[in-house]
XYZ file of C-alpha atoms in Angstrom:
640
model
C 109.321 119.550 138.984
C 109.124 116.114 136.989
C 106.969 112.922 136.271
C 106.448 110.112 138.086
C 105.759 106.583 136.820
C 105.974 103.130 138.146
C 103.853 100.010 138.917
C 104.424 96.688 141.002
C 103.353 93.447 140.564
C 102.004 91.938 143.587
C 103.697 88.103 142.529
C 107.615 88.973 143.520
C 108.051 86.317 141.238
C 106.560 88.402 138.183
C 109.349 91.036 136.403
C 108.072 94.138 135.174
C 109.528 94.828 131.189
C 111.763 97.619 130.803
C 109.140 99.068 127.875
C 106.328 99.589 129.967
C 107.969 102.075 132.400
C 109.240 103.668 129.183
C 105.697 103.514 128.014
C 104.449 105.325 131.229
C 106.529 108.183 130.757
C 105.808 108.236 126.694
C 102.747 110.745 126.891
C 103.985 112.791 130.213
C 107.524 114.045 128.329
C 106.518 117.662 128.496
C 106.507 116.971 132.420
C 110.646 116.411 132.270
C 112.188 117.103 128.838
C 115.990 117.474 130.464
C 116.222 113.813 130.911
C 114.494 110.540 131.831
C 115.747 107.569 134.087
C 114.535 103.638 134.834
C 115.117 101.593 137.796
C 114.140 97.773 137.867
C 113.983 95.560 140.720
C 112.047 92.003 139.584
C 108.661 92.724 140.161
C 109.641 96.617 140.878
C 109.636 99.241 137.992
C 110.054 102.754 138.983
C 110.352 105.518 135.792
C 110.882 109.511 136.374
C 111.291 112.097 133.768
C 113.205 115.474 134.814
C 112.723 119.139 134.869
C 115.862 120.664 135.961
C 115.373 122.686 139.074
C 117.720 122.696 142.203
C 121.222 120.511 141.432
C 121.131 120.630 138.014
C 124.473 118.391 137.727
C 123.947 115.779 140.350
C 120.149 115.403 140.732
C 119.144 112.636 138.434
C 116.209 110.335 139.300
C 115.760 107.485 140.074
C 117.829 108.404 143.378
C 119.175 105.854 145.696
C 121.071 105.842 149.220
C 124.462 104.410 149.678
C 123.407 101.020 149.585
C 121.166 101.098 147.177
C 118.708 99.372 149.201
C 116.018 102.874 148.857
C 115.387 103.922 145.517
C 113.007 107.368 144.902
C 111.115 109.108 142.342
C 109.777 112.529 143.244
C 108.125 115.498 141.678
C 108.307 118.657 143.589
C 110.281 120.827 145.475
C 110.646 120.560 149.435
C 111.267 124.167 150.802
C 112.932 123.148 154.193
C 115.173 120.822 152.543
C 118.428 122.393 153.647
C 117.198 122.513 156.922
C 116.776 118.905 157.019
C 119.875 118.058 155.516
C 121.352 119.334 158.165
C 119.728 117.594 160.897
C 119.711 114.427 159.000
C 123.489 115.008 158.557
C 123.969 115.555 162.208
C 122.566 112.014 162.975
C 125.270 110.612 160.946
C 123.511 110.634 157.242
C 125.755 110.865 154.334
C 124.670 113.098 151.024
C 125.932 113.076 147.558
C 124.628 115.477 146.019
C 122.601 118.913 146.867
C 119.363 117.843 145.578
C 116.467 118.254 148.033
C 115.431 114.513 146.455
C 118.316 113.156 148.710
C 117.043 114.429 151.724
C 113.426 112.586 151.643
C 115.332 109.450 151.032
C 117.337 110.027 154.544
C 114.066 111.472 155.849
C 112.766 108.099 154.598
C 115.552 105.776 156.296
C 115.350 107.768 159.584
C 111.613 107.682 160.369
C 109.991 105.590 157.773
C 106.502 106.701 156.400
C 105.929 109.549 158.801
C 109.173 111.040 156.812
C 106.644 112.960 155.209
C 105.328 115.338 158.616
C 108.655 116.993 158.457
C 108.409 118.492 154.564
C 107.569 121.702 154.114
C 106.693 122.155 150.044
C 104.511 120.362 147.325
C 105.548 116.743 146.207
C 104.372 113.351 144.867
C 106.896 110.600 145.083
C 107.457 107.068 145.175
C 109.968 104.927 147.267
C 110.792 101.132 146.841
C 112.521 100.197 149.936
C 114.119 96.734 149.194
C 114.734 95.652 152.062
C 111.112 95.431 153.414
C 109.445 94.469 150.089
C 107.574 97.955 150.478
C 106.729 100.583 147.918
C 105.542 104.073 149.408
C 103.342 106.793 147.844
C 103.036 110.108 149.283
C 101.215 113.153 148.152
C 101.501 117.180 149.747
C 99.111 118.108 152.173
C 96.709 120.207 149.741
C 97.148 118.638 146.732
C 100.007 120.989 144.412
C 101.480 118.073 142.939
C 98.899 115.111 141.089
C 99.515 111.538 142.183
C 96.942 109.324 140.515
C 97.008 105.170 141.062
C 95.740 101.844 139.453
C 95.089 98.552 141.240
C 93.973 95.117 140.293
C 94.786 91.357 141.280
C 97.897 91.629 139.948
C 99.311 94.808 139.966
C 99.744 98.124 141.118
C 100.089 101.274 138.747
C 100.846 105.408 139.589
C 101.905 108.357 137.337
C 101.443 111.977 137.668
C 99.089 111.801 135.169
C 96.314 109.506 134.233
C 97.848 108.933 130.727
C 101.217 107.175 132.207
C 98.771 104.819 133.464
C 96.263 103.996 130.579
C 98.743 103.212 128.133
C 99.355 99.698 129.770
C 97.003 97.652 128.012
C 96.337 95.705 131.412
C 94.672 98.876 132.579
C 90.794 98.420 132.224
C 89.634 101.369 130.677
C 85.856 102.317 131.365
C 84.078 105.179 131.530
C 82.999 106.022 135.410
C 79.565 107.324 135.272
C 79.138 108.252 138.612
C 82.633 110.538 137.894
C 80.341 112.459 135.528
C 77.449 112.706 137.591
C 79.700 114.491 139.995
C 81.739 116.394 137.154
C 77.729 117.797 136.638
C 77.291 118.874 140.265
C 80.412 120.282 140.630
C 82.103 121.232 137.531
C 85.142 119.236 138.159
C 85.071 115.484 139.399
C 85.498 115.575 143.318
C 87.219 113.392 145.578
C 89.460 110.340 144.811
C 87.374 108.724 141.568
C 88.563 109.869 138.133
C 86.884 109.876 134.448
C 88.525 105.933 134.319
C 86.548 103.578 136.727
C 89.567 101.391 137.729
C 92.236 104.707 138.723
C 92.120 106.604 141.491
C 93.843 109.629 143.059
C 95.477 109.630 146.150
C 93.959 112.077 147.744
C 96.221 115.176 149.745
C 97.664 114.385 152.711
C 97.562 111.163 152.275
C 100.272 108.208 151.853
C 99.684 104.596 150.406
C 101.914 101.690 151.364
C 101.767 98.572 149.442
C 103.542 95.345 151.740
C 102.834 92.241 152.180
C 100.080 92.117 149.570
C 98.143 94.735 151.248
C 97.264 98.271 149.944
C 96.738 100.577 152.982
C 95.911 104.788 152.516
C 96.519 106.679 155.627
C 95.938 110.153 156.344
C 98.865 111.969 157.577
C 97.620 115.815 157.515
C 94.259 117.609 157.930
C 93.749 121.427 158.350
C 92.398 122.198 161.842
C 90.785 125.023 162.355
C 92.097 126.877 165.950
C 91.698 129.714 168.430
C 95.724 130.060 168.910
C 95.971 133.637 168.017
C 92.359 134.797 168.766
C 93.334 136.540 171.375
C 95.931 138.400 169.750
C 95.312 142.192 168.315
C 94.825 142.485 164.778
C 97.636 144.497 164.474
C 99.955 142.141 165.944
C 98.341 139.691 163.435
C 99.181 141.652 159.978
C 102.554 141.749 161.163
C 102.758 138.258 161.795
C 101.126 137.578 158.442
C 103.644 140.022 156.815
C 107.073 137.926 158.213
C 105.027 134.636 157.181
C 104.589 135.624 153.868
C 108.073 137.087 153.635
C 109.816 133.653 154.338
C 107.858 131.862 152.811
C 108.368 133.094 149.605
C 112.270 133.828 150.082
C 112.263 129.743 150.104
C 110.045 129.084 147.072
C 112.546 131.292 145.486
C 115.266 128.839 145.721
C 116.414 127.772 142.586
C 119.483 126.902 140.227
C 117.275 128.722 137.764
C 116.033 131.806 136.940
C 111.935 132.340 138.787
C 109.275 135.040 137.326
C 105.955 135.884 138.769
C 102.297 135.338 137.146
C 100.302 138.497 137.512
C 97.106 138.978 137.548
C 96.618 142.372 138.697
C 95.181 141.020 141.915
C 96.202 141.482 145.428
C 97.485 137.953 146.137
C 99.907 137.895 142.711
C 100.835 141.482 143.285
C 102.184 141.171 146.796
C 103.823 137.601 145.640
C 105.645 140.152 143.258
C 106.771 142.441 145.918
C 108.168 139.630 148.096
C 109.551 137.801 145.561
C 111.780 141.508 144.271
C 112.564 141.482 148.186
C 114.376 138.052 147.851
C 116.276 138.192 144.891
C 118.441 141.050 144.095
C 117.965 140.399 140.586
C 115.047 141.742 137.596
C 112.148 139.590 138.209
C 110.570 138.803 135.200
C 106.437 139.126 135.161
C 104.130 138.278 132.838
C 99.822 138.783 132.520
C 97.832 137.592 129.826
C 94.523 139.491 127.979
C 92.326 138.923 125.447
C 91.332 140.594 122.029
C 88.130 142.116 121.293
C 85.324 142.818 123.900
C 85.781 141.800 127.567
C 84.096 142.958 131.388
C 87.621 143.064 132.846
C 91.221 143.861 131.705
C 93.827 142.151 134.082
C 96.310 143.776 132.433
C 96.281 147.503 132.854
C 96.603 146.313 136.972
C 99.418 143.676 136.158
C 100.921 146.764 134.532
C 100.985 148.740 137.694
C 102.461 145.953 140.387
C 105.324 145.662 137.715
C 106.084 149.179 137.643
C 105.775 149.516 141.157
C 108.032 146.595 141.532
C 110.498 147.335 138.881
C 110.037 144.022 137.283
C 110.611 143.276 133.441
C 106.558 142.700 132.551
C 105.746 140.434 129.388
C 102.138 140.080 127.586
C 100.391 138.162 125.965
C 96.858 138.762 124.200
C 94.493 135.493 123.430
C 91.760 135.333 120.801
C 88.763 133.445 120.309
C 90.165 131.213 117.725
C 93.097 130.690 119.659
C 90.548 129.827 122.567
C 88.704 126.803 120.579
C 91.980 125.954 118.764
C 93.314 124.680 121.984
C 90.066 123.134 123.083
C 91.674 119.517 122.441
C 95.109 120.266 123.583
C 93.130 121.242 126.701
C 91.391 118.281 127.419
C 94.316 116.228 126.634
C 96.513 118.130 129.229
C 93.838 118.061 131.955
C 92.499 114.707 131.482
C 89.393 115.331 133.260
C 86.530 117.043 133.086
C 87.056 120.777 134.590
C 84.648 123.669 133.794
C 87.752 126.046 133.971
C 87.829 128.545 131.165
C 91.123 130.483 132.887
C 93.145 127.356 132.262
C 93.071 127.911 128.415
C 94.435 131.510 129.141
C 97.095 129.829 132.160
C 98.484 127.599 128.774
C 99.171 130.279 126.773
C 100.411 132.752 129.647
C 102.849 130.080 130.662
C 104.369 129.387 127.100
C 104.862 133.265 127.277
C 106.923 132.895 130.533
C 108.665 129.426 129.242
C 110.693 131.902 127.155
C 112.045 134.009 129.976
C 112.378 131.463 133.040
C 111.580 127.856 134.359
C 110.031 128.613 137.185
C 107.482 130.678 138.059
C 105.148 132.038 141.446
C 101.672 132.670 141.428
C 99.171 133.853 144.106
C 97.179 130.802 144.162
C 95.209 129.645 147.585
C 95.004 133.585 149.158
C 91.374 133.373 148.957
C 90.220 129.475 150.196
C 92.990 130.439 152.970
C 91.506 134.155 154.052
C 88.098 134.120 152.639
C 88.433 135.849 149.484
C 85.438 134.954 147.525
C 82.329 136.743 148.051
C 80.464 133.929 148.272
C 81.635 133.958 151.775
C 80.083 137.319 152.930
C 76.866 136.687 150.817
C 76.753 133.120 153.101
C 77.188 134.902 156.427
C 74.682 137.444 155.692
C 72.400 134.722 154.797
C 73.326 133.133 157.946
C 72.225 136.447 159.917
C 69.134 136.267 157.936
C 68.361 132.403 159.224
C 69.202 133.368 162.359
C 66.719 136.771 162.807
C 64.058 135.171 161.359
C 63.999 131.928 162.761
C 60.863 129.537 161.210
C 60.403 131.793 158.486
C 63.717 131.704 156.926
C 62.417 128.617 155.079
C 59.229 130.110 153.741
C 60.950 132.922 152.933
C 63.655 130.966 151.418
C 61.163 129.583 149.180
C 59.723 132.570 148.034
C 63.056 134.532 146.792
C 63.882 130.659 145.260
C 60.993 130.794 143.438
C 61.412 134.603 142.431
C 64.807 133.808 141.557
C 63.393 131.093 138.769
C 60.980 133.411 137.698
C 63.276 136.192 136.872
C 65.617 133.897 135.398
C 68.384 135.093 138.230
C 70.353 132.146 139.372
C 72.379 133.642 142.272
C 68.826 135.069 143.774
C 67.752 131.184 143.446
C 70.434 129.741 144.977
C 71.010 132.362 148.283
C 67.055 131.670 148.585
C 67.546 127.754 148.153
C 69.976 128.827 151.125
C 67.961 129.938 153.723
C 66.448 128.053 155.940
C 68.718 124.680 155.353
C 71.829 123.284 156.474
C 75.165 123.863 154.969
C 75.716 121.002 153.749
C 72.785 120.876 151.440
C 73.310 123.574 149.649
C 76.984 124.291 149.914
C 78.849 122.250 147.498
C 81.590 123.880 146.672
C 82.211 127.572 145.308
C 81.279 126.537 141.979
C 78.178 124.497 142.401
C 75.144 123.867 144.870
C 71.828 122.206 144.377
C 70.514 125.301 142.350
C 72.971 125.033 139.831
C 71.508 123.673 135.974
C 72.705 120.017 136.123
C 71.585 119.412 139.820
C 68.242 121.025 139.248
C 67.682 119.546 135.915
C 69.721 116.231 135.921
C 66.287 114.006 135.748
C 64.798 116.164 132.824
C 68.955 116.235 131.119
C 70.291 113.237 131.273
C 68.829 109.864 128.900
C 67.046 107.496 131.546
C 69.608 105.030 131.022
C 72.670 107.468 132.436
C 70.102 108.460 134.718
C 69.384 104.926 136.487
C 72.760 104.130 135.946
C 75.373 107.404 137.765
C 72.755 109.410 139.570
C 72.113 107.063 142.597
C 74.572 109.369 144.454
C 73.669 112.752 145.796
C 76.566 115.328 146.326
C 74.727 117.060 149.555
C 75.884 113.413 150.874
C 79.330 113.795 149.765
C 79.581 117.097 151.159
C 78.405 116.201 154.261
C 80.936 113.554 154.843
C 83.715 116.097 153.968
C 82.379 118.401 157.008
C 82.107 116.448 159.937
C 85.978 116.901 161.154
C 85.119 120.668 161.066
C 81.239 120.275 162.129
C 81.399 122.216 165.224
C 83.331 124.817 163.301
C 82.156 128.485 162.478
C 79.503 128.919 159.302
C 83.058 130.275 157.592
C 85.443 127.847 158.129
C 83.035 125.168 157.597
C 83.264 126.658 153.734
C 86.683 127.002 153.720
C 87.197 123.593 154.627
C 84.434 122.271 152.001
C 86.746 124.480 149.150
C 90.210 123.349 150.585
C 88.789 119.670 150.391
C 87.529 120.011 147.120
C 87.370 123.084 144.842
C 91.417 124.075 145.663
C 92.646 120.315 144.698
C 90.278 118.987 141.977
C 90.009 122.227 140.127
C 92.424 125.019 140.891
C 95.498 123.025 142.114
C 94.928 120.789 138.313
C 94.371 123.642 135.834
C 97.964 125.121 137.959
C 99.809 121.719 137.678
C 98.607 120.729 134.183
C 98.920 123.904 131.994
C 101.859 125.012 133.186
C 103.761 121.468 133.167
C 102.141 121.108 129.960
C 104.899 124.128 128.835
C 107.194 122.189 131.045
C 107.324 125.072 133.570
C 107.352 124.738 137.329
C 104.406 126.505 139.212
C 104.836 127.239 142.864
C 101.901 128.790 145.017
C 103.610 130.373 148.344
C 100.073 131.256 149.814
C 99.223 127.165 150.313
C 102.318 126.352 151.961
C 101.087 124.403 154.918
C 102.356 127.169 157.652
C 100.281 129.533 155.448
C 97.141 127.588 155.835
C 98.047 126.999 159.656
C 97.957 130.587 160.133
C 94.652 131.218 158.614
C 93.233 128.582 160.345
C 93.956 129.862 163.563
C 92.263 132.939 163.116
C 89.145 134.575 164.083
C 86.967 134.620 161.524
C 86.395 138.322 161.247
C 90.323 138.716 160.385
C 89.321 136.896 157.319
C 85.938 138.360 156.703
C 84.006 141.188 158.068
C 80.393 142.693 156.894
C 81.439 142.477 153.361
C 85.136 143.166 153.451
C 87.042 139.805 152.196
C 90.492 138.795 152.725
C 90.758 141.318 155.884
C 94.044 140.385 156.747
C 95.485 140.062 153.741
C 94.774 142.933 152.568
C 95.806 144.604 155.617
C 99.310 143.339 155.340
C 99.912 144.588 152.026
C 98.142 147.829 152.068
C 101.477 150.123 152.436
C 103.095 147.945 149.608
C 100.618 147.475 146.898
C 98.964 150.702 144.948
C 95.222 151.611 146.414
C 93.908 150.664 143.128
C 94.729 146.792 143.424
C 93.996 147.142 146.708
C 90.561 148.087 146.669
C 89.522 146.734 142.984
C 86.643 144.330 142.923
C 87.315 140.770 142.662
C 87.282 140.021 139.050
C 88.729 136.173 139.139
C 90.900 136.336 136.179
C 88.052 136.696 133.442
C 87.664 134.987 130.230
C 85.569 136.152 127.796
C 84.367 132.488 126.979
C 80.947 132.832 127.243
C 80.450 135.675 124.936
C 82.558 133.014 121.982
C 80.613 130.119 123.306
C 77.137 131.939 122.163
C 78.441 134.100 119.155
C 81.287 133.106 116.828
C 82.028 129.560 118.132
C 78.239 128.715 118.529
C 78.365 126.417 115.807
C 81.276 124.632 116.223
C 80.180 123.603 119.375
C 77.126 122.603 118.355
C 78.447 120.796 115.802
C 80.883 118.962 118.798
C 78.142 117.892 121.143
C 76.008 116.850 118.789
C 77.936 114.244 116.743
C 76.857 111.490 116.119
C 79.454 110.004 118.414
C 78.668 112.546 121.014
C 75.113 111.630 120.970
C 75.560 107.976 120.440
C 76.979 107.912 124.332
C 73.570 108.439 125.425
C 74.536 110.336 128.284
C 71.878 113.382 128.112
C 68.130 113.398 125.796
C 69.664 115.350 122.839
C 66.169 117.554 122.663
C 67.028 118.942 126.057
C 71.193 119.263 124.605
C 69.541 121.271 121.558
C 67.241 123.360 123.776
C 70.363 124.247 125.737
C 72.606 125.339 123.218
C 69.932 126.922 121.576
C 69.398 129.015 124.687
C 72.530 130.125 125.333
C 73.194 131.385 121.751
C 70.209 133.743 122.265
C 70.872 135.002 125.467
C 74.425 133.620 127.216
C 73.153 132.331 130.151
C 74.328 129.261 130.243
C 77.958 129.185 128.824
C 79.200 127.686 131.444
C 77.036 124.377 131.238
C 77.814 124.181 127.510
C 81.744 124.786 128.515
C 80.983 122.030 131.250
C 79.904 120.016 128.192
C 82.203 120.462 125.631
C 84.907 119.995 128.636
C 83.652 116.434 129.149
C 82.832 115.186 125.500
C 86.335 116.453 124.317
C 88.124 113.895 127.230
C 85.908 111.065 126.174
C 87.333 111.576 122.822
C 90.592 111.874 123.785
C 90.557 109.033 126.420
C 87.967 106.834 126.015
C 87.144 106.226 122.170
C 88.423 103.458 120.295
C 90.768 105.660 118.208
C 92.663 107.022 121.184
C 94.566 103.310 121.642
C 97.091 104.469 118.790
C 97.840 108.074 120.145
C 98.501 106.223 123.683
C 100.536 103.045 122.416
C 104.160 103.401 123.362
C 106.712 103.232 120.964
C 108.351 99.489 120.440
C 106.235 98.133 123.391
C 105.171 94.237 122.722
């Protein structure tokens, strides 16, 4: 797990400065404190900053092959890279070290771009191949690892993270606005734009290859949804599932380092925990986090009773409310966009915990876009059933419980009645958003007229609808899990994983979104995943002789923070006091009558702690990003 930085000019007469890659990798230390490497070739600069993982004595970046003609930076880990080493070695291939690094660059030499079809992990990397003049970005197939990119006339920029970018003063710095119309919709900015107009992110599965002068993205992998094992008894399926799962996680325990286990008391971390113990025969450290004073849902009592089962060494760590807004900046300045993700504060602190114990650690990310473990799902296919029974009516009645749903003040009842009656794509967003939601009911009557006219041209129903047509024919379930694999998984989940934990210069891996993981699920029937209201049918199935009955059959609680309750009571005027600034309101962004009515709200009855998170999200990554001041915190040391 490291950092990537580089850039290219597209003159090969043009030399890139030694200080600017140094620059790049300036703000994104805490990605690879254990050391930090330069390559330069003219009009070439690659930069990579190391967290040591796998070949801790021979694995230094920026990697070449023999001739030095194929230079590499990569962040990551590539599961199946022993595997590959030895076919690689078979067709005559020569290694010098053990690092998995080595083998992409053979991968590289052997079958060019489409190297990348053979790795089985999470990665971002970059290769300059001298020889053709060609530089080559790649990203993993769901997103794990961040690859973000800058082009102009002149050059090319990427880092892992948007601040190894903006700290070149050739990097036009202005604020998207159509970013934060989507940020609104969604609570997280969707798709390849960013907060910064002029950087994008390569999205997953996808690979970039700058030659010749020309920038060309391809696609490389897509999940497909099948009807391989259809046919197959479930049975036969959960012990399928149950061998999967077992390898899979045997090879994201390979390291020259010791590996621990996030808990969360669910099922997904729980049964990572009992695979994991199965793998090593060694005390697997775990550790949970909680939170002091009044909350709906203690993880920890449950994270408590998978490490006891599992005979693991458990660690805690309790958060407070002050420790909550305390870290509000650090936040924003980790994430570097907009994401209405509360858990991330409490993934920070959970990982410093764990940065004491081990370096790398495995988390049950992905079980429930893969198997259908949110209950939005069931609530969707009932709704479905509903459309279906009733035919015409299911839009009048639609209306009707929409309109009772405003009445009553009951925003789920709203939205599932928004539901009926339309197509999926017009009121399926994401898990975290739809049409109903504040900002996309409300936008005209939020934001200032100006913002308005200016970011809210685009629609996210259109968006959406773009995302679904590979999967259009697909059933009413997989058409979601698609929309949340495309979007929610890496623009929210997969950056609040990468970011907090790198920002404690930990590695995070997430077994249950290896590829053959998704591959599986995807060529299910969809009652394995979901059935009446039973989620996650097979998952659950596979681990029900392992884990205890109680985190078995627990409700889904989705690692609660007990933000909102701060947000309205002791940290209601602090944030007040943050969004309405005079710099905040000086953006113009949203009328600050409707700002003050909403904070106002929400501090009398907490319904709308998320929107003012959403808000306080955004305005703190302006301030860290995009004000005037920020040019000082970014400059790199000694750079002309």
């Amino acid at each position: 797990m490291c950092g990537i930085a580089g850039k290219l000019f597209f003159d090969s007469g043009a030399r890139v400065d030694p200080s600017r890659i140094e620059g790049m990798l300036l703000p994104m230390n805490h990605r690879g404190p254990d050391g930090r490497g330069i390559y330069l070739d003219g009009n070439v600069g690659l930069g990579h900053l190391r967290l040591s993982i796998i070949d801790l004595s021979t694995g230094a970046q920026p990697m070449t092959n023999e001739d030095e003609t194929i230079w590499i930076v990569f962040n990551g880990e590539i599961y199946n890279f022993q595997e590959l080493r030895e076919q690689l070695a078979g067709k005559g291939h020569v290694f010098r070290s053990r690092s998995d690094t080595e083998v992409i660059i053979h991968a590289y030499e052997e079958f060019g771009p489409d190297c990348v079809n053979l790795l089985r992990g999470m990665f971002a990397f970059a290769i300059w191949d001298s020889k053709r003049k060609r530089l080559f970005l790649a990203r993993d197939r769901v997103g794990i690892k961040p690859l973000y990119y800058c082009q102009d006339k002149d050059a090319l920029w990427f880092a892992s993270e948007l601040k190894g970018i903006i700290i070149d003063p050739a990097v036009k710095r202005e604020i998207n606005s159509q970013a934060i119309c989507t940020f609104l919709s969604f609570n997280y900015v969707a798709g390849e734009e960013t907060l910064i107009r002029s950087i994008r992110k390569l999205l997953p599965g996808h690979y970039l290859l700058v030659e010749n002068g020309k920038v060309v993205t391809r696609q490389y992998w897509d999940l497909r949804y099948t009807e391989d094992r259809w046919s197959q008894s479930f049975e036969d399926t959960v012990e399928e599932l149950q061998a999967l799962l077992g390898a899979t996680v045997r090879d994201h325990m390979i390291a020259d380092v010791p590996v621990g286990v996030l808990l969360s008391g669910g099922v997904d971390s729980s049964a990572m925990l009992n695979f994991a113990v199965q793998a090593t025969g060694k005390t697997v450290n775990t550790f949970t986090v909680g939170f002091d004073g009044n909350q709906v849902v203690d993880e920890r009592p449950y994270a408590r009773l998978a490490a006891e089962k599992f005979g693991s060494c458990h660690h805690e760590i309790s958060i407070t409310e002050d420790d909550f807004w305390n870290f509000l900046p650090t936040y924003a300045w980790h994430m570097e966009e907009p994401v209405c993700e509360p858990p991330a504060v409490a993934l920070y602190y959970v990982s410093q915990l764990a940065r004491k114990h081990v370096k790398v650690v495995l988390s049950g990310e992905g079980g429930d876009e893969a198997f259908g473990g949110y209950p939005n799902y069931p609530n969707m296919l009932s709704l479905d059933r509903i459309r279906a029974a009733t035919g015409p009516l299911a839009r009048t009645i639609g209306g009707l419980t929409g309109w009772m749903g405003g009445a009553l003040q009951k925003d789920r009842l709203q939205r599932y009645g928004h539901a009926l009656g339309r197509p999926l794509a017009a009121h399926y967003f994401s898990r975290t958003s739809g049409p109903t939601s504040f900002f996309n009911r409300r936008r005209k009557q939020f934001l200032s007229e100006a913002f308005f006219d200016r970011a809210a041209s685009g629609w996210p129903a259109n968006f959406i609808a773009e995302i679904m047509k590979p999967v259009s024919d697909e059933s009413l379930l997989n058409q979601m899990l698609y929309v949340d694999t495309k979007t929610w998984l890496p623009d929210d989940l997969l950056v609040k994983a990468d970011k907090m934990t790198m920002a404690n210069s930990i590695e995070l891996r997430v077994p249950l979104l290896d590829h053959k993981v998704l591959e599986f699920a995807a060529s299910l029937r969809p009652d394995c995943k979901v059935r009446g209201k039973e989620t996650k049918r097979v998952l659950k199935a596979a681990f029900a002789k392992v884990l205890p009955p109680e985190i078995i059959h627990r409700k889904k609680a989705g690692f609660p923070v007990p933000f909102e309750g701060w947000l309205r009571n002791g940290l209601s005027e602090r944030v007040a006091a943050t969004l309405l600034s005079d710099r905040a309101v000086a953006r113009n962004f949203f009328k600050k009558s409707e700002l003050t009515r909403l904070l106002k709200t929400n501090s009398q009855n907490g319904r709308f702690g998320k929107e003012v998170f959403c808000l306080l999200s955004l305005e703190l990554c302006l301030q860290k990003f995009m004000d005037p001041s920020v040019n000082a915190e970014l400059a790199p040391v000694n750079c002309p």
